[in-house]
Amino acid sequence: MKVLHLDTNHPLLIAQLAELGFENHEDYSSSKEEIEAKIHEYDGIVIRSRFTIDQQFLDKAHSLKFIGRVGAGMENIDVGYAKQKDIFLANAPEGNRNAVGEHTLGMLLSLMNNLTKAHREVRKGIWDREGNRGAELDGKTVGIIGYGNMGRAFAKKLQGFDVEVICYDIVGGVGDDNARQVGILEFRQKADVVSLHVPETELTTGMVNTEFIEAFHKPFWLLNTARGKCVVTEDLVKALKSGKVLGAALDVLEYEKKSFENWHAKKPKAFKYLRKAPNVLMTPHVAGWTVESKEKLAQTIVDKIKDRFC
């Protein structure tokens, strides 16, 4: 089968597919329209988030048997339409879940202990101990929204801390030894930390808004290593200013482009506030972006294609 690689990935992906007898082609620069003009020649494509695989694209992919998405989310693929065409979809949340779990924990500890703020101040010659007094995770309740691969990985990392871990998910029966599944009312009542680990869907887009935030009984720390569009930034800023949200750690932003490689040029006042706020920590969508995960993501895709077609 002929496979078209649309994004660069770990070399093992092409090497191992070649060993399995696949014919690999690479095109990392052509426009979507140019790819559409030749996609009928290919049995499989491998992509990260370069562009959206929509109905028009799939209708031109007459021979397509599989799509390998080297990452966790599938929002850049029309999953329902692809399944109608009997196209096998392989994503790889198993490949970067550990990286996301570690990154989320690191952001939480940094946020609660003012590590970034203190670091910047000391570099400027400011020695402010009282202004950087932290808060301990011990005794807190950490609430995880979305208990799939990423949520489970974060819950696992929290073991060893004296915290209660609860999770909320629209799917029932997902709780385990690391997190107790609860209803939304108990979640809102108990959570001191809220960590998002949901895909980008119609249900989750704009999920964290003023109504969502105000429903919590206590002020809380917010973590988002999921998708930027799950949080309404303007509403988050209001909550940061009022103290309803004690601090926010954001690996993803509402203003990211679909490729996740950059952001849109126009960024409103809310983003300018986040940039200056001492209780906000931001990273450039790298929670699952480690040396190890790059290899594991590629290996996961190879293994799933092998299991299905070899």
XYZ file of C-alpha atoms in Angstrom:
310
model
C 0.000 0.000 0.000
C 1.100 3.555 -0.732
C 1.256 5.894 2.256
C 1.499 9.688 2.091
C 3.172 11.367 5.069
C 1.931 14.932 5.496
C 3.907 15.921 8.611
C 7.386 15.053 9.812
C 7.514 12.497 12.610
C 10.019 10.190 14.247
C 12.041 8.348 11.549
C 10.984 4.962 12.903
C 7.500 5.472 11.489
C 8.622 5.476 7.866
C 11.376 2.927 8.489
C 9.105 0.364 10.119
C 6.295 0.832 7.615
C 8.840 0.224 4.844
C 9.935 -2.989 6.581
C 6.302 -4.085 6.584
C 6.112 -3.551 2.812
C 4.456 -0.151 2.625
C 5.568 2.356 -0.021
C 6.197 5.696 1.701
C 5.854 9.100 0.069
C 6.475 12.415 1.831
C 4.960 15.822 1.124
C 5.397 18.395 3.877
C 4.909 21.591 1.902
C 2.144 21.326 -0.730
C -1.153 23.090 -0.143
C -4.248 21.185 0.852
C -5.612 21.667 -2.662
C -2.460 20.183 -4.178
C -2.675 17.204 -1.826
C -6.348 16.701 -2.730
C -5.396 16.523 -6.411
C -3.270 13.417 -5.827
C -4.759 11.833 -2.720
C -6.670 9.288 -4.836
C -3.347 7.549 -5.472
C -2.834 6.633 -1.810
C -4.068 3.881 0.488
C -3.060 5.633 3.683
C -2.065 9.013 5.071
C -0.157 9.963 8.208
C -0.802 13.424 9.645
C -0.435 15.404 12.848
C -2.532 18.573 12.572
C -1.399 20.199 9.332
C -4.903 20.714 7.956
C -8.466 19.441 8.347
C -9.441 16.142 6.774
C -13.008 17.053 5.801
C -15.693 15.521 3.567
C -14.356 17.176 0.417
C -10.895 15.740 1.070
C -12.262 12.280 1.852
C -14.457 12.241 -1.253
C -11.328 12.670 -3.377
C -9.451 9.951 -1.480
C -11.024 7.080 -3.422
C -8.472 4.461 -2.369
C -7.943 5.554 1.236
C -7.968 2.704 3.749
C -6.467 4.369 6.827
C -5.541 7.671 8.455
C -2.796 7.703 11.052
C -3.127 10.721 13.357
C 0.150 11.095 15.261
C -1.360 12.578 18.391
C -4.351 12.166 20.662
C -7.182 14.411 19.423
C -9.184 13.688 16.280
C -10.952 17.039 15.906
C -9.123 17.781 12.640
C -10.701 14.717 11.009
C -14.356 14.228 10.079
C -14.485 10.986 12.026
C -18.105 10.132 11.256
C -17.700 10.542 7.511
C -14.440 8.607 7.486
C -16.129 5.711 9.268
C -18.960 5.787 6.715
C -16.300 5.215 4.079
C -14.845 2.357 6.133
C -11.540 4.180 6.641
C -9.542 2.907 9.612
C -8.596 5.707 12.020
C -5.545 5.327 14.233
C -4.634 7.965 16.784
C -2.039 7.650 19.537
C -3.086 8.929 22.981
C -1.110 6.069 24.485
C 2.043 7.639 23.084
C 2.011 10.960 24.923
C -0.232 10.385 27.946
C 2.717 10.043 30.323
C 4.234 13.278 29.037
C 0.919 15.096 29.538
C 0.573 13.695 33.055
C 4.050 14.856 34.051
C 3.634 18.281 32.446
C 0.278 18.870 34.129
C 1.695 17.987 37.528
C 4.699 20.225 36.940
C 2.486 23.168 35.991
C 0.285 22.651 39.048
C 3.200 22.608 41.485
C 4.799 25.606 39.799
C 1.534 27.530 39.879
C 0.749 26.837 43.527
C 4.289 27.661 44.653
C 4.804 30.773 42.499
C 7.926 29.254 40.966
C 7.799 31.192 37.696
C 6.979 34.493 39.372
C 9.701 34.046 41.994
C 12.241 33.021 39.353
C 11.577 36.124 37.270
C 11.800 38.390 40.313
C 15.083 36.962 41.565
C 16.587 37.400 38.106
C 15.619 41.077 38.375
C 17.231 41.367 41.804
C 13.923 41.230 43.727
C 14.010 39.124 46.908
C 10.332 38.910 47.980
C 9.731 35.954 50.278
C 6.304 36.910 51.609
C 5.012 37.820 48.163
C 5.911 34.336 46.968
C 4.465 32.331 49.831
C 3.005 29.210 48.230
C 0.099 26.886 48.874
C 0.504 23.165 49.549
C -1.188 20.482 47.501
C -1.504 18.332 50.625
C -5.112 17.934 51.741
C -6.595 19.398 48.568
C -9.135 17.776 46.244
C -7.991 17.540 42.634
C -10.829 17.270 40.135
C -10.201 15.839 36.686
C -12.687 16.480 33.880
C -12.349 13.823 31.207
C -11.010 10.503 32.442
C -9.444 8.918 29.397
C -5.771 8.359 28.636
C -4.622 11.831 29.714
C -6.817 12.148 32.777
C -5.766 8.728 34.003
C -2.096 9.546 33.497
C -2.407 12.724 35.576
C -4.295 10.889 38.334
C -1.533 8.302 38.454
C 1.096 11.020 38.907
C -0.837 12.396 41.888
C -0.415 9.196 43.846
C 2.045 9.838 46.668
C 0.585 13.269 47.318
C -1.926 13.353 50.148
C -4.791 14.523 47.969
C -8.239 13.279 47.109
C -8.602 12.752 43.374
C -12.068 12.811 41.821
C -13.078 12.646 38.185
C -16.083 13.645 36.119
C -16.829 12.155 32.722
C -19.934 11.819 30.544
C -19.054 8.111 30.271
C -19.995 6.115 33.339
C -17.848 3.593 35.148
C -14.465 5.106 34.329
C -13.224 5.643 37.886
C -10.390 3.492 39.182
C -8.011 3.148 42.122
C -6.431 6.518 41.297
C -9.606 8.601 40.991
C -13.170 8.265 42.253
C -15.812 9.124 39.682
C -18.418 11.577 40.962
C -21.397 13.500 39.648
C -21.103 17.109 38.610
C -22.683 18.446 41.820
C -20.129 16.759 44.075
C -17.355 17.741 41.682
C -18.316 21.410 41.940
C -18.626 21.200 45.702
C -15.291 19.579 46.468
C -12.719 20.552 43.818
C -9.794 22.797 44.795
C -8.055 22.096 41.485
C -9.818 21.573 38.148
C -7.812 19.914 35.380
C -9.190 19.552 31.854
C -8.435 16.393 29.865
C -11.227 16.398 27.297
C -11.233 16.296 23.487
C -12.460 19.272 21.491
C -16.094 18.557 20.674
C -19.370 20.466 20.444
C -19.908 19.710 24.136
C -16.499 20.896 25.319
C -15.955 23.958 23.116
C -16.480 26.989 25.366
C -17.196 24.686 28.302
C -15.253 26.735 30.858
C -17.192 29.977 30.887
C -18.586 32.263 33.584
C -21.539 29.975 34.293
C -19.222 26.980 34.658
C -16.821 28.820 36.955
C -19.452 30.392 39.196
C -21.062 26.995 39.836
C -18.080 25.893 41.951
C -18.425 26.240 45.703
C -14.803 27.238 46.295
C -12.180 29.259 44.444
C -9.995 26.853 42.477
C -6.864 26.517 40.377
C -7.525 25.752 36.702
C -5.281 23.572 34.529
C -5.777 23.120 30.799
C -3.538 20.749 28.873
C -6.412 19.636 26.627
C -7.622 22.066 23.961
C -7.570 25.857 24.047
C -11.099 26.328 22.744
C -12.492 24.543 25.808
C -11.909 27.736 27.813
C -13.505 31.108 27.113
C -10.470 33.263 27.820
C -12.418 36.440 28.489
C -14.497 34.680 31.161
C -11.380 33.143 32.692
C -9.809 36.588 33.009
C -12.902 37.873 34.810
C -12.640 34.972 37.254
C -8.922 35.577 37.815
C -9.625 39.220 38.583
C -12.446 38.358 41.010
C -10.453 35.612 42.744
C -12.895 32.850 41.805
C -10.029 31.250 39.897
C -6.916 31.367 42.084
C -4.554 30.788 39.193
C -4.423 29.180 35.764
C -1.889 26.916 34.076
C -2.520 26.834 30.337
C -0.605 24.708 27.877
C -3.183 25.490 25.193
C -4.887 28.718 24.153
C -8.173 29.664 22.546
C -6.219 31.597 19.895
C -4.193 28.714 18.470
C -4.378 27.852 14.806
C -5.768 24.431 13.911
C -2.283 23.165 13.182
C -1.250 24.115 16.759
C 2.040 25.351 15.306
C 1.263 29.021 15.894
C -1.482 31.382 16.964
C -3.711 33.857 15.192
C -2.279 37.328 14.728
C -5.131 39.131 16.468
C -5.207 38.473 20.201
C -7.679 40.407 22.372
C -7.216 42.181 25.691
C -7.901 38.981 27.595
C -4.713 37.453 26.243
C -2.724 40.544 27.115
C -3.936 40.155 30.692
C -2.839 36.510 30.797
C 0.640 37.486 29.611
C 1.118 39.838 32.558
C -0.803 38.060 35.317
C 1.531 36.704 38.038
C -0.835 33.802 38.783
C -0.951 32.540 35.191
C 1.491 30.041 33.738
C 1.522 29.360 29.980
C 3.411 26.945 27.736
C 3.159 26.599 23.912
C 1.128 23.377 23.555
C 4.013 21.148 24.593
C 2.485 19.037 27.391
C 2.710 15.929 25.235
C 5.816 17.112 23.368
C 8.826 15.242 24.747
C 11.763 13.385 23.240
C 10.257 10.140 24.499
C 6.703 10.841 23.354
C 7.841 11.621 19.810
C 9.098 8.058 19.524
C 6.164 6.496 21.386
C 3.586 8.328 19.264
C 5.178 7.055 16.048
C 5.493 3.527 17.397
C 1.854 3.485 18.451
C 0.727 4.406 14.930
C 2.937 1.737 13.357
C 1.640 -0.898 15.760
C -2.009 -0.079 15.050
C -1.527 -0.103 11.287
C 0.373 -3.380 11.543
C -2.334 -4.985 13.660
C -5.015 -3.970 11.176
C -3.371 -4.612 7.818
C -0.476 -7.068 8.263
